[in-house]
PDB file of C-alpha atoms in Angstrom:
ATOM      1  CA  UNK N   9     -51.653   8.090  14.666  1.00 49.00           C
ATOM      2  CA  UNK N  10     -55.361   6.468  14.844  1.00 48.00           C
ATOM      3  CA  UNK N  11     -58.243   8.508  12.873  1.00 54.00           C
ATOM      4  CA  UNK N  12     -59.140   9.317  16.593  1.00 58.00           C
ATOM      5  CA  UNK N  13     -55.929  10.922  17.273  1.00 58.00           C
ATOM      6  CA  UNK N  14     -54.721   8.434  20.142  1.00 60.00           C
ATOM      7  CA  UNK N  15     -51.165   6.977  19.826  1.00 63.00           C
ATOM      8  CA  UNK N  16     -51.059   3.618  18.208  1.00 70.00           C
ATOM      9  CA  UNK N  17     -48.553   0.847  20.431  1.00 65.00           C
ATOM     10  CA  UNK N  18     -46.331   1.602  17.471  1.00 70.00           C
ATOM     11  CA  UNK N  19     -45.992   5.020  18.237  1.00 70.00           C
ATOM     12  CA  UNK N  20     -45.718   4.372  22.244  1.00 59.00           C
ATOM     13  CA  UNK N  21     -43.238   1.891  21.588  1.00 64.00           C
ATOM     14  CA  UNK N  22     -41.008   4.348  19.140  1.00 64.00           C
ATOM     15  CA  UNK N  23     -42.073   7.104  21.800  1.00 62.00           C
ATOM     16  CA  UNK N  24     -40.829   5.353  24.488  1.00 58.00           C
ATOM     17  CA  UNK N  25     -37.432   4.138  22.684  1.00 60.00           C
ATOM     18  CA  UNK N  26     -36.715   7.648  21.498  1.00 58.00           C
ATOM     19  CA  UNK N  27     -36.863   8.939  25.008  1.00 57.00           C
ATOM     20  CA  UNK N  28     -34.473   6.267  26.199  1.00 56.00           C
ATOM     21  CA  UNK N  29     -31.690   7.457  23.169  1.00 60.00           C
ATOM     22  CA  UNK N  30     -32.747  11.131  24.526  1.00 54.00           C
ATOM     23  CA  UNK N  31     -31.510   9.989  27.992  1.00 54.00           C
ATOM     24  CA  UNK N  32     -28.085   8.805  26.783  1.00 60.00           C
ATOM     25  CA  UNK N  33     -27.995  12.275  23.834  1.00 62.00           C
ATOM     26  CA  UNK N  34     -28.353  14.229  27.600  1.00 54.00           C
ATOM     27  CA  UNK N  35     -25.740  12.572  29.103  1.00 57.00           C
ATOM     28  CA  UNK N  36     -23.371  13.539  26.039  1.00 59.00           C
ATOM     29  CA  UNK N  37     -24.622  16.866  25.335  1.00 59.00           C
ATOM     30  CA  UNK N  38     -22.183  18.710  27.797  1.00 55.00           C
ATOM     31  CA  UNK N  39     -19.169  17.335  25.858  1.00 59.00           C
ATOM     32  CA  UNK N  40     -20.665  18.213  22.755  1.00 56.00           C
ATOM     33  CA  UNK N  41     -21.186  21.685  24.237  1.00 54.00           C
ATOM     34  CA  UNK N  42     -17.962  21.794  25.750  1.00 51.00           C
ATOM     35  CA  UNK N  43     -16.008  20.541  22.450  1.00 55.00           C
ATOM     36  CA  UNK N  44     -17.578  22.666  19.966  1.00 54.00           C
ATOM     37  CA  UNK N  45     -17.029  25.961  22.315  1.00 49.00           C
ATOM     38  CA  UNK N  46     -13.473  25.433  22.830  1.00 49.00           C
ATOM     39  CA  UNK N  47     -11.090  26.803  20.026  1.00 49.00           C
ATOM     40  CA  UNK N  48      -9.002  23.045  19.709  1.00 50.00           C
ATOM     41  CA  UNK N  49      -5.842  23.470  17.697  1.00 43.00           C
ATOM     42  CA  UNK N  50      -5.498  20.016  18.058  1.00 42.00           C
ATOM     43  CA  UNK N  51      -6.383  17.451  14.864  1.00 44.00           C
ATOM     44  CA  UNK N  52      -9.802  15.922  15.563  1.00 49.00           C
ATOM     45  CA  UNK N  53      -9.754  13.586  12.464  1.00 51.00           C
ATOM     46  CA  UNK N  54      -8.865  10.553  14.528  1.00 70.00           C
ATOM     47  CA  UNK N  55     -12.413  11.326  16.559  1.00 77.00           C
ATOM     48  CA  UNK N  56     -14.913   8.932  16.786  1.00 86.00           C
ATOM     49  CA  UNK N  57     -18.558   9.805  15.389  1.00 87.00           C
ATOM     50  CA  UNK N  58     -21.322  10.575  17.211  1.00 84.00           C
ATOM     51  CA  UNK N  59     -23.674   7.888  15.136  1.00 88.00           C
ATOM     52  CA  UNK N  60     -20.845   5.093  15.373  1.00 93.00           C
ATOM     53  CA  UNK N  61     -20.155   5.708  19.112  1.00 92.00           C
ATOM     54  CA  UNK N  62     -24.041   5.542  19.838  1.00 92.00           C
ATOM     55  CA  UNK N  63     -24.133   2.038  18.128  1.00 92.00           C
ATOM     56  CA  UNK N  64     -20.947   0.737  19.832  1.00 96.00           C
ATOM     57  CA  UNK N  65     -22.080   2.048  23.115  1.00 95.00           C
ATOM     58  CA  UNK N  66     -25.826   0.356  22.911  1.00 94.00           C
ATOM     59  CA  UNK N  67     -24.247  -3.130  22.000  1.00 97.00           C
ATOM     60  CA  UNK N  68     -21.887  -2.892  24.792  1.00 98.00           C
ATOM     61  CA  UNK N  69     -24.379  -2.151  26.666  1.00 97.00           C
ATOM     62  CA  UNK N  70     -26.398  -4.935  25.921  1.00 97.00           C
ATOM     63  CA  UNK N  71     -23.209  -7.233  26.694  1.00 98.00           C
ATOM     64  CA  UNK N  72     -23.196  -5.797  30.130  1.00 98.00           C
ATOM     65  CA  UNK N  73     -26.807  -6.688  30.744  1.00 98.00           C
ATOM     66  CA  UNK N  74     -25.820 -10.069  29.554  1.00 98.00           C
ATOM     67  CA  UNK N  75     -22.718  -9.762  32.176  1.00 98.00           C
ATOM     68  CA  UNK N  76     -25.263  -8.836  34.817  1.00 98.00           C
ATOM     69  CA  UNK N  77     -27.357 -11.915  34.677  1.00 98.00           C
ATOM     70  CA  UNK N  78     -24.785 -14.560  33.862  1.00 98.00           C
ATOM     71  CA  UNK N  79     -23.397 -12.542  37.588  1.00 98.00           C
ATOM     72  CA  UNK N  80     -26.717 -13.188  39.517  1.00 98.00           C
ATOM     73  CA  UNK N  81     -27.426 -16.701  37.757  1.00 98.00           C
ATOM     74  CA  UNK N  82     -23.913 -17.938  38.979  1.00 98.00           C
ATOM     75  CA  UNK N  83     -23.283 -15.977  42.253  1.00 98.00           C
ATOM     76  CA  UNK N  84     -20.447 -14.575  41.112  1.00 98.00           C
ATOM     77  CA  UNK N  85     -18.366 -11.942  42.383  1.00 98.00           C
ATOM     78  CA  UNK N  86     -16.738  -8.363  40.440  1.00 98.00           C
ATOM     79  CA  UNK N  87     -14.938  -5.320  41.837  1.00 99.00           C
ATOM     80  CA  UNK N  88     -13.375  -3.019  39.476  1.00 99.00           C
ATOM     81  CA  UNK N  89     -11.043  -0.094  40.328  1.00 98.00           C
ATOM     82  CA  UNK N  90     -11.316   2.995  38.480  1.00 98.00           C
ATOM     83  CA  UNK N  91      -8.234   5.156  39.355  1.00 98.00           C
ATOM     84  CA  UNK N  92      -6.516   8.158  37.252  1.00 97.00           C
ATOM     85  CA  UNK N  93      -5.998  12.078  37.654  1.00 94.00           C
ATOM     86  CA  UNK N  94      -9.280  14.141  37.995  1.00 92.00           C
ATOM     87  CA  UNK N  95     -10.800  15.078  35.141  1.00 93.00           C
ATOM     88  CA  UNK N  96      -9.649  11.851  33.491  1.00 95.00           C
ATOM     89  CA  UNK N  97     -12.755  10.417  32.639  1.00 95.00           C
ATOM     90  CA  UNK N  98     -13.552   7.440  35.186  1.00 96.00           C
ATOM     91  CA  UNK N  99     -17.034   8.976  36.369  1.00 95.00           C
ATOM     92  CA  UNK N 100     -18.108   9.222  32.632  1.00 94.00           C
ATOM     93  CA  UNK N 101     -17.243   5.522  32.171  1.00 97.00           C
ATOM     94  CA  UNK N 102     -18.762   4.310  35.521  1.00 98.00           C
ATOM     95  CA  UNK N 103     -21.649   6.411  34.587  1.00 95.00           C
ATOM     96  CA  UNK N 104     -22.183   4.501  30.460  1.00 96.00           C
ATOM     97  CA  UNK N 105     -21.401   1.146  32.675  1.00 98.00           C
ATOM     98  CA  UNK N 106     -24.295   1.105  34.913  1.00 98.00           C
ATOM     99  CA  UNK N 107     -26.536   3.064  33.175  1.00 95.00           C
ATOM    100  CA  UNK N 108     -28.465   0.297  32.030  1.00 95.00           C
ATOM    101  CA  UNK N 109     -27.644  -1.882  34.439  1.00 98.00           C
ATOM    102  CA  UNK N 110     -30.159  -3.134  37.799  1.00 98.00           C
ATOM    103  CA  UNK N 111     -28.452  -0.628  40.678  1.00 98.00           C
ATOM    104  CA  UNK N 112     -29.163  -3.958  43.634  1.00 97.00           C
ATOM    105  CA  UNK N 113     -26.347  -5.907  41.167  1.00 98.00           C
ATOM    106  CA  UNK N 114     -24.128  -3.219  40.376  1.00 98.00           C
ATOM    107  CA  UNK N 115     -23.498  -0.753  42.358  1.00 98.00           C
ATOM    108  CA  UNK N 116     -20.720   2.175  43.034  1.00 98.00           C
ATOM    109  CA  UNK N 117     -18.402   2.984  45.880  1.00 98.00           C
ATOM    110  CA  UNK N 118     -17.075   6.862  46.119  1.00 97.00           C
ATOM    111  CA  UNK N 119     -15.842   6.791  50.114  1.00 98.00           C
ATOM    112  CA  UNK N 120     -15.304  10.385  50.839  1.00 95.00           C
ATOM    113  CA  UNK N 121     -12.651  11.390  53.203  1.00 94.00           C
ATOM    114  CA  UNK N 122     -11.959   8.733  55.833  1.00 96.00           C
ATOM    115  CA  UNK N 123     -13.021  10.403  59.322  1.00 96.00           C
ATOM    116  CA  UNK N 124     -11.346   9.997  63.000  1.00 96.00           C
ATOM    117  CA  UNK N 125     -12.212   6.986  63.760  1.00 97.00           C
ATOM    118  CA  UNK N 126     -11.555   5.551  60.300  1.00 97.00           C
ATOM    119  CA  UNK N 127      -7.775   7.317  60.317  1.00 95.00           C
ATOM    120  CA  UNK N 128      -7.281   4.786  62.883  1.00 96.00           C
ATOM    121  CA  UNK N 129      -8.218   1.333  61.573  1.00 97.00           C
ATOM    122  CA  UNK N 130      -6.243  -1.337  59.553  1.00 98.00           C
ATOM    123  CA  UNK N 131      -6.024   0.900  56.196  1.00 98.00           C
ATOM    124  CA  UNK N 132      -7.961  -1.792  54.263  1.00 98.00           C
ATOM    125  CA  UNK N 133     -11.036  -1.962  56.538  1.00 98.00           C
ATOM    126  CA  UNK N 134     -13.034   1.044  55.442  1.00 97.00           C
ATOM    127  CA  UNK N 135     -12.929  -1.133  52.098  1.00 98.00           C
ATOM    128  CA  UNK N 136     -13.924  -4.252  52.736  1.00 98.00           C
ATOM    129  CA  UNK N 137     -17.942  -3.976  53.768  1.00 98.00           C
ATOM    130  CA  UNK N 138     -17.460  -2.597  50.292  1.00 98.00           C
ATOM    131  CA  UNK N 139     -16.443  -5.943  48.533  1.00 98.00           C
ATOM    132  CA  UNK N 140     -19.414  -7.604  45.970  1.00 98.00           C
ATOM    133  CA  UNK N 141     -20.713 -10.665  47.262  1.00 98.00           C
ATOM    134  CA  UNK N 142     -22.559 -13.566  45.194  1.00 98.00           C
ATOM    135  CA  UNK N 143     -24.479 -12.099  42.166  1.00 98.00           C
ATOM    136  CA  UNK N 144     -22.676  -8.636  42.607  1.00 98.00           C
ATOM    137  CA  UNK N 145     -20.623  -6.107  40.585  1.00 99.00           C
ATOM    138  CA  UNK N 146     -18.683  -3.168  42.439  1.00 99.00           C
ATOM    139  CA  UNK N 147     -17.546  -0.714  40.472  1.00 98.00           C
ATOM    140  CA  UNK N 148     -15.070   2.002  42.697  1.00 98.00           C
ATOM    141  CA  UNK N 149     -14.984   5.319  41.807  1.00 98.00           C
ATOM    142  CA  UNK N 150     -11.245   5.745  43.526  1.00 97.00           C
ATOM    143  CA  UNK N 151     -10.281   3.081  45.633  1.00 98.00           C
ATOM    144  CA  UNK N 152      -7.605   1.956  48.252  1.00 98.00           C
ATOM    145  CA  UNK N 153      -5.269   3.198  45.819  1.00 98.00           C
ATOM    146  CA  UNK N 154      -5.646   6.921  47.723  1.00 98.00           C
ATOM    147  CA  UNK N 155      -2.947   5.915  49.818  1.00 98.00           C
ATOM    148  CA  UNK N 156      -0.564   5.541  46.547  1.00 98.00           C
ATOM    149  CA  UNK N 157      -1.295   8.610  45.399  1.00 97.00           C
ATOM    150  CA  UNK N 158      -3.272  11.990  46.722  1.00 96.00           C
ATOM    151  CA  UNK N 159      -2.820  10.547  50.182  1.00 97.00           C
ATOM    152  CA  UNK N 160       1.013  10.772  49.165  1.00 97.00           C
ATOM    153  CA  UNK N 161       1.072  14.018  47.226  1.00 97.00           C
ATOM    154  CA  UNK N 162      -0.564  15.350  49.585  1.00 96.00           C
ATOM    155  CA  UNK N 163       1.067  14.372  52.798  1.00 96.00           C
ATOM    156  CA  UNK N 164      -1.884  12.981  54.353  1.00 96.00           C
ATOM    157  CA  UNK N 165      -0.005   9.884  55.172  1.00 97.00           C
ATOM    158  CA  UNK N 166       3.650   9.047  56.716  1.00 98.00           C
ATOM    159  CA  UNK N 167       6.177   7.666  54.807  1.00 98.00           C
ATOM    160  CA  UNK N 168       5.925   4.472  56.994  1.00 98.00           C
ATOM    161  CA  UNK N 169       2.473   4.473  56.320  1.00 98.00           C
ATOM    162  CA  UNK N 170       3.069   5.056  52.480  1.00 98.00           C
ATOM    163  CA  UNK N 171       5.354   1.681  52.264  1.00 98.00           C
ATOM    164  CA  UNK N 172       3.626  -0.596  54.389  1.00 98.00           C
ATOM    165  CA  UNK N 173       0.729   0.205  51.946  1.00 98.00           C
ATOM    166  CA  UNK N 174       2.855  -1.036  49.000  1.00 98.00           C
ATOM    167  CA  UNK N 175       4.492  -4.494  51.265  1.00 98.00           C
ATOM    168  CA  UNK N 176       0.747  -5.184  51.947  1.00 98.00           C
ATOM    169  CA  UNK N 177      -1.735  -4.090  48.833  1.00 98.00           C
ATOM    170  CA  UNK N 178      -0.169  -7.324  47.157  1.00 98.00           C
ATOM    171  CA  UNK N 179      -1.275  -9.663  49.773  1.00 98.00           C
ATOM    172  CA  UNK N 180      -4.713  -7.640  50.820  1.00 98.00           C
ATOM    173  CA  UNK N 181      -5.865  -8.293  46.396  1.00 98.00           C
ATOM    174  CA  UNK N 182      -4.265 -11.774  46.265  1.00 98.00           C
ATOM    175  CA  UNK N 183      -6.851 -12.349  49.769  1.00 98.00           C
ATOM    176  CA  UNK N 184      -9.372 -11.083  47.086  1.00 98.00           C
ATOM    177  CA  UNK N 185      -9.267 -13.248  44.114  1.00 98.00           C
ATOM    178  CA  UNK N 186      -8.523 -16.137  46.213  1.00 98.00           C
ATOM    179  CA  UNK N 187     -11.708 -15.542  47.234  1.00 98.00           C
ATOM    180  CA  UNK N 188     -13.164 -16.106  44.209  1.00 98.00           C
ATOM    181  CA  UNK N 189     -14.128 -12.647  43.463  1.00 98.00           C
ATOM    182  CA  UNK N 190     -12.951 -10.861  39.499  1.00 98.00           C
ATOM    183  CA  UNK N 191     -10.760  -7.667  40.181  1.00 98.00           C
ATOM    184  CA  UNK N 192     -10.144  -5.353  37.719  1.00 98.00           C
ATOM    185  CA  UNK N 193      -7.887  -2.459  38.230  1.00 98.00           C
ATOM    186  CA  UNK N 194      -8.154   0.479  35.623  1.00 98.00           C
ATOM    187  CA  UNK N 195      -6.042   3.851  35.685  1.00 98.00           C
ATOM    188  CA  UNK N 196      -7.205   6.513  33.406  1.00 98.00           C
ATOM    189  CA  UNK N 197      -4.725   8.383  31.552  1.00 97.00           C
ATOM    190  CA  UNK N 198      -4.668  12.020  29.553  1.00 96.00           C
ATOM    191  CA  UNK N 199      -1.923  14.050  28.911  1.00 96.00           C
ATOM    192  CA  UNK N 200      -1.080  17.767  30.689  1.00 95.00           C
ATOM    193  CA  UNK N 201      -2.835  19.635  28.467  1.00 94.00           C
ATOM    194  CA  UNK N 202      -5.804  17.951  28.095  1.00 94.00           C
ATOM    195  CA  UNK N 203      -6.366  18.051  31.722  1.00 94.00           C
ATOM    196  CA  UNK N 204      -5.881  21.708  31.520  1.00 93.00           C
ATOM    197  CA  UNK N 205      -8.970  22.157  29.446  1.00 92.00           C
ATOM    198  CA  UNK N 206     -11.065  20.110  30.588  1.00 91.00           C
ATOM    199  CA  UNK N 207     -10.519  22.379  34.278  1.00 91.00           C
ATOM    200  CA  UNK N 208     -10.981  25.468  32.345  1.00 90.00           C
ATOM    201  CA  UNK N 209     -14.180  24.108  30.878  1.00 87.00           C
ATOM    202  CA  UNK N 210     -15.252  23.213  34.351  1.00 87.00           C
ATOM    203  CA  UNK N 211     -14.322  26.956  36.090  1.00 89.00           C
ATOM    204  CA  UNK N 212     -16.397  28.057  32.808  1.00 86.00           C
ATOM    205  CA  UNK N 213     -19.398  26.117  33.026  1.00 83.00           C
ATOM    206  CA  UNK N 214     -21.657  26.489  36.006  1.00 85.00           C
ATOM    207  CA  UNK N 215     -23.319  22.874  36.186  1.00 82.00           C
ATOM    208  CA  UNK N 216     -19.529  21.139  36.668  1.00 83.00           C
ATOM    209  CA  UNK N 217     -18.236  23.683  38.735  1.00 85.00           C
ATOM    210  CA  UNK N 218     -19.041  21.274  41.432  1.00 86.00           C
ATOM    211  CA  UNK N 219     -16.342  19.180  39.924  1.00 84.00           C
ATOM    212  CA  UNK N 220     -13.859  21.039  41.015  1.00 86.00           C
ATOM    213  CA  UNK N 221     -12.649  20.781  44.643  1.00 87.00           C
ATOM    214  CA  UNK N 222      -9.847  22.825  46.421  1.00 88.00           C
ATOM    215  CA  UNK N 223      -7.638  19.505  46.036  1.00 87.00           C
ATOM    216  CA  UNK N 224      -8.323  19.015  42.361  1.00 88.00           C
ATOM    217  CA  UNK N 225      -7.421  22.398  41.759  1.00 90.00           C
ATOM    218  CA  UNK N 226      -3.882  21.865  43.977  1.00 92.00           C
ATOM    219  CA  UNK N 227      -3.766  18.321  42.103  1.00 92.00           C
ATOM    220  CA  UNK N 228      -3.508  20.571  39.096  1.00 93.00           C
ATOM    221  CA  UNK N 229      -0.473  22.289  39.925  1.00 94.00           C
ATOM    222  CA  UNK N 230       0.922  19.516  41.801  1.00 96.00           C
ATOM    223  CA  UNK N 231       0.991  17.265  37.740  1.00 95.00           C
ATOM    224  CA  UNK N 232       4.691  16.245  37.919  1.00 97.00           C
ATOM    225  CA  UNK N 233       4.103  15.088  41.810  1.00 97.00           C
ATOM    226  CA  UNK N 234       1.112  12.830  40.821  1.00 97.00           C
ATOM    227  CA  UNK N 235       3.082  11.762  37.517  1.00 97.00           C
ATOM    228  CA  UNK N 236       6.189   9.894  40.148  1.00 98.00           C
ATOM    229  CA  UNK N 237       3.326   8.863  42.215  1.00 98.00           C
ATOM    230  CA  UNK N 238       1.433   7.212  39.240  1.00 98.00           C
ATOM    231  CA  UNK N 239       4.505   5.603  38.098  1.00 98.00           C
ATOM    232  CA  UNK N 240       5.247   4.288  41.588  1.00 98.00           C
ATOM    233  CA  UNK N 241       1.817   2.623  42.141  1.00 98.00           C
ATOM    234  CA  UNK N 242       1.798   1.400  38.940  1.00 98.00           C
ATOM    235  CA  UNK N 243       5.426  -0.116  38.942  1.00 98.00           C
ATOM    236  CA  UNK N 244       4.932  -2.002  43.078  1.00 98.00           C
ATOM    237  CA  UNK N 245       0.826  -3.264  42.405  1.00 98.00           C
ATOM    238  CA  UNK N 246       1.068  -4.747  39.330  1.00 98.00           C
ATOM    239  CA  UNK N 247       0.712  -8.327  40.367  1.00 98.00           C
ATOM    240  CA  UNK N 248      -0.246 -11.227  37.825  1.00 98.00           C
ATOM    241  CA  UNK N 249      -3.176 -11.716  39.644  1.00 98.00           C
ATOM    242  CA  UNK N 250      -5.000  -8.156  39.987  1.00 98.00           C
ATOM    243  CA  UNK N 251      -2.506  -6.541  37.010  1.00 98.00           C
ATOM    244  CA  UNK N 252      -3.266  -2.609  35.969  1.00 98.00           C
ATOM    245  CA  UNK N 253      -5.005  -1.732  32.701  1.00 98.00           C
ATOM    246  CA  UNK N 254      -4.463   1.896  31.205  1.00 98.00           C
ATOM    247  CA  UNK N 255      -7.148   3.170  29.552  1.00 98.00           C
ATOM    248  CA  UNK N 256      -5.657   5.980  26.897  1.00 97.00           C
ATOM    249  CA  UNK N 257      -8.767   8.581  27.946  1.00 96.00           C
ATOM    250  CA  UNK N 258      -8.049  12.049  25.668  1.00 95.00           C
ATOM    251  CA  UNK N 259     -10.706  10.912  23.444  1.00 95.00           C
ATOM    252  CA  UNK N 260     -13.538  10.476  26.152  1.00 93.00           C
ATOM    253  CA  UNK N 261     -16.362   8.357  23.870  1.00 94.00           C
ATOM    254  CA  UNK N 262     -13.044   5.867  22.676  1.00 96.00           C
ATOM    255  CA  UNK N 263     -11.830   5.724  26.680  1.00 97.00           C
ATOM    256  CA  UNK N 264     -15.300   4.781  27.213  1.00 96.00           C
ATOM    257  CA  UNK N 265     -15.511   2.014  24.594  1.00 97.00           C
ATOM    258  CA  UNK N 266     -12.396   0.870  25.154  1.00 98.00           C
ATOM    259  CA  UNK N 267     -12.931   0.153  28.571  1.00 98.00           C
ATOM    260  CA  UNK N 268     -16.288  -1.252  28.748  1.00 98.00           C
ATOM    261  CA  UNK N 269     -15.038  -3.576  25.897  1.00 98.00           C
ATOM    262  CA  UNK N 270     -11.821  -4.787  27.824  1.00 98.00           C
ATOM    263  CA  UNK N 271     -13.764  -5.110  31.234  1.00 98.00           C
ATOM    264  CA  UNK N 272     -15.929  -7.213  29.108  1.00 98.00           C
ATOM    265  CA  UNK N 273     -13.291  -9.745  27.416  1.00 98.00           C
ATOM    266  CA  UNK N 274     -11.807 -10.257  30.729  1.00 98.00           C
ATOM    267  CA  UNK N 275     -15.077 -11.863  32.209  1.00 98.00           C
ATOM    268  CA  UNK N 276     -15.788 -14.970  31.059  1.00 98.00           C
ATOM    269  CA  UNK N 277     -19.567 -14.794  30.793  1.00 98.00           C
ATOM    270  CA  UNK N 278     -22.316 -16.114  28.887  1.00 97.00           C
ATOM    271  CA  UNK N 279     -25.466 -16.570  28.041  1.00 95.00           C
ATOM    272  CA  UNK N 280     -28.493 -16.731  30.434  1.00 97.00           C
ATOM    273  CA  UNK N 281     -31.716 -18.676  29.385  1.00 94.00           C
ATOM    274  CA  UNK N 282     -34.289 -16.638  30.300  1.00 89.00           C
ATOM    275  CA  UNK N 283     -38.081 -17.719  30.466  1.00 90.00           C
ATOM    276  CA  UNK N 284     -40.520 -15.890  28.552  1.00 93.00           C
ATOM    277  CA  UNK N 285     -42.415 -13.214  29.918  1.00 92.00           C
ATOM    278  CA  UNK N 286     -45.736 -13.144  29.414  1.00 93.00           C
ATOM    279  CA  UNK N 287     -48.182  -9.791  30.939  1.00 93.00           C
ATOM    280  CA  UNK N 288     -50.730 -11.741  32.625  1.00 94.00           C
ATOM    281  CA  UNK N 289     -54.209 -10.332  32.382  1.00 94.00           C
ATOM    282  CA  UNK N 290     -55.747  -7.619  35.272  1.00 91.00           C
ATOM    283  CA  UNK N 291     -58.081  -9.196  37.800  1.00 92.00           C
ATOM    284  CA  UNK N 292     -61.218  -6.847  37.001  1.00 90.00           C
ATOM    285  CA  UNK N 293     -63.615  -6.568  40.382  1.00 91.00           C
ATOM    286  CA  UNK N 294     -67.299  -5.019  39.687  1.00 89.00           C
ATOM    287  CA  UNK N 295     -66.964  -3.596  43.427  1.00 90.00           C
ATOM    288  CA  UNK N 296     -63.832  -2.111  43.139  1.00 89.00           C
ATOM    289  CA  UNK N 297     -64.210   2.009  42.547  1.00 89.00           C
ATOM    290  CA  UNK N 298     -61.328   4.382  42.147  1.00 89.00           C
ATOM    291  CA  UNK N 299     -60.989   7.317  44.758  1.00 92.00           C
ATOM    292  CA  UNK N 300     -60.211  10.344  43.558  1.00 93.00           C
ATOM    293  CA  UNK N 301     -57.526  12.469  44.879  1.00 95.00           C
ATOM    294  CA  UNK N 302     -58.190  15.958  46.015  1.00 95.00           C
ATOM    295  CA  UNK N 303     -56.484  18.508  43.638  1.00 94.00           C
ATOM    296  CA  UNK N 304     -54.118  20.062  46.107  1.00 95.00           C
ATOM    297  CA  UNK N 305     -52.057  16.878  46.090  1.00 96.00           C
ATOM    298  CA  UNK N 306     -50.808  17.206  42.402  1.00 96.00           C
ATOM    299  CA  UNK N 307     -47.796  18.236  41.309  1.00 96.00           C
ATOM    300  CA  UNK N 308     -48.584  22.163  39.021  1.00 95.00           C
ATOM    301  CA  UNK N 309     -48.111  20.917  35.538  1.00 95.00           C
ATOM    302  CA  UNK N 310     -45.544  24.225  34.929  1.00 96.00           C
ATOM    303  CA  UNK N 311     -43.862  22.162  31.947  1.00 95.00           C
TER     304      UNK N 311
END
C-alpha cells in the first residue's frame, strides 16, 4: 500500500487476479465439501492435487481461449456432445470449458423435454437451429442421443421409433461434418457405486438438491437398463467420422482434464496474431458535470 493508504496498480492487479482464482476455488468448494464429509473406504492415493489440478486447469484454459479465436478468425464450426448417466460429471466439465470463454462464441444447448408439437417433427429438427455456425463452438449438455437412451429406458419412444433412430443418426452426423463443422461426441463414465454417492450427497445437501429430478432418481434404480442401452448406442453410432470418446469420470478434476485436453488435440488450431491493445486516453470536456443520483436508487450495502 501507498503512505496514503490507497491501493497501488500492483495491489489492484494481484486484487483483481486473486478474485478470479476465488471464482474457480468457489466452483470447487462443493466437492471439496462433499469429499471430505463422506467416510470413502475407497484408496484416494491415485487423486490428483488441488495445487496441480489448478495449474493444469488454467493452462488448458488458456488453450481454449486460443481455440476460441483461431474459431472466430477462421469461421469455423464445433459441436461437442456431452452424454453419460446423471451425476457423471458432464455439467462440471461444460462448466471449466466455457468458463473463460466469450458466451456469443461458445455457447450451451440443454433442450428440456420436447413438447407437442416437437413430439411430432423429424426427430433431428429440434436440433438443428442448434448447430454452430462460422466462428462458433456448441457445446450440448445431452443431445440427440436421448432417443438411445432415457427416451428408451424409459419408454418414451416406440421400438420403431428407437431403430429408425439408429438406421438414421449415421447419416444425420455424416450430413454434419460434411458440412464442414468438428463433432465431438463424449460419454461420461463412473461406476455403480460412485453414482450412488454422489445421489446421496445430492439428497444431503440442500444447494444440489435441484439436481435431482424424479427421472434421475428412477434412472438410479433403472442402472443395469441404462448399462444395455449405453452399450447399444455406443456399439450402432460409432462411425469413423463422428467416433465416441469415454471419458473415465470417478475422479471428477482428472475427467475434467482429461477431457478438455482430448477435445483440445482433436482440433487442429493455432495461433492468432493479435494487435496490441493500447487504452486510449479519456476525452476530458470542461462543460461536462456529473449528476448525482438520488439515494433511493442504490443498492443497501448489507455486505
Amino acid at each position: 500500500m501507498s503512505d496514503n493508504n490507497l491501493p497501488t496498480d500492483y495491489d489492484r492487479i494481484r486484487d483483481d487476479i486473486l478474485d478470479s482464482i476465488d471464482e474457480e476455488i468457489e466452483a470447487e468448494i462443493g466437492d471439496a465439501l462433499m469429499e471430505r464429509s463422506a467416510k470413502r473406504t475407497t484408496d484416494d492415493g491415485g487423486k490428483i492435487g488441488r495445487k496441480e489440478y489448478f495449474a493444469s486447469l488454467l493452462k488448458l484454459q488458456l488453450e481454449l481461449v486460443k481455440l476460441q479465436e483461431w474459431v472466430v478468425a477462421n469461421r469455423v464450426k464445433v459441436a461437442v456432445l456431452f452424454e453419460g448417466r446423471d451425476a457423471a460429471g458432464k455439467g462440471g466439465a461444460i462448466k471449466r470449458i466455457t468458463q473463460r470463454l466469450n458466451p456469443r462464441v461458445c455457447r450451451v444447448v440443454a433442450l428440456p423435454a420436447p413438447n407437442e408439437r416437437e413430439k411430432t417433427q423429424w426427430y433431428f429438427q429440434r436440433y438443428t437451429p442448434h448447430l454452430p455456425a462460422g466462428g462458433e463452438i456448441v457445446l450440448f449438455d445431452r443431445s440427440w442421443y436421448n432417443r438411445a437412451g432415457v427416451e428408451r429406458v424409459m419408454g418414451f419412444c416406440t421400438d420403431q421409433e428407437y431403430e429408425q433412430f439408429f438406421r438414421t443418426v449415421p447419416d444425420f452426423e455424416r450430413m454434419i461434418v460434411d458440412s464442414g463443422t468438428i463433432l465431438l461426441k463424449y460419454w461420461f463414465s463412473i461406476t455403480d457405486d460412485e453414482q450412488e454417492f454422489r445421489f446421496q450427497c445430492r439428497i444431503n445437501d440442500p444447494l444440489k438438491q435441484w439436481k435431482l429430478s424424479p427421472m434421475d432418481l428412477e434412472s438410479r434404480r433403472r442402472w443395469e437398463q441404462y448399462t444395455k442401452a449405453k452399450e447399444i448406442m455406443l456399439e450402432r453410432s460409432h462411425i469413423p467420422e463422428a467416433p465416441w470418446w469415454v471419458v473415465e469420470g470417478n475422479d471428477k478434476k482428472r475427467a475434467r482434464l482429461n477431457c478438455i485436453h482430448h477435445l483440445l488435440s482433436q482440433i487442429p488450431y493455432g495461433e492468432v496474431p493479435q494487435d496490441t491493445v493500447e487504452l486510449p486516453d479519456r476525452l476530458h470536456s470542461d462543460e461536462y458535470k456529473r449528476n448525482e443520483l438520488p439515494q433511493e436508487v442504490f443498492v443497501p450495502m448489507v455486505y
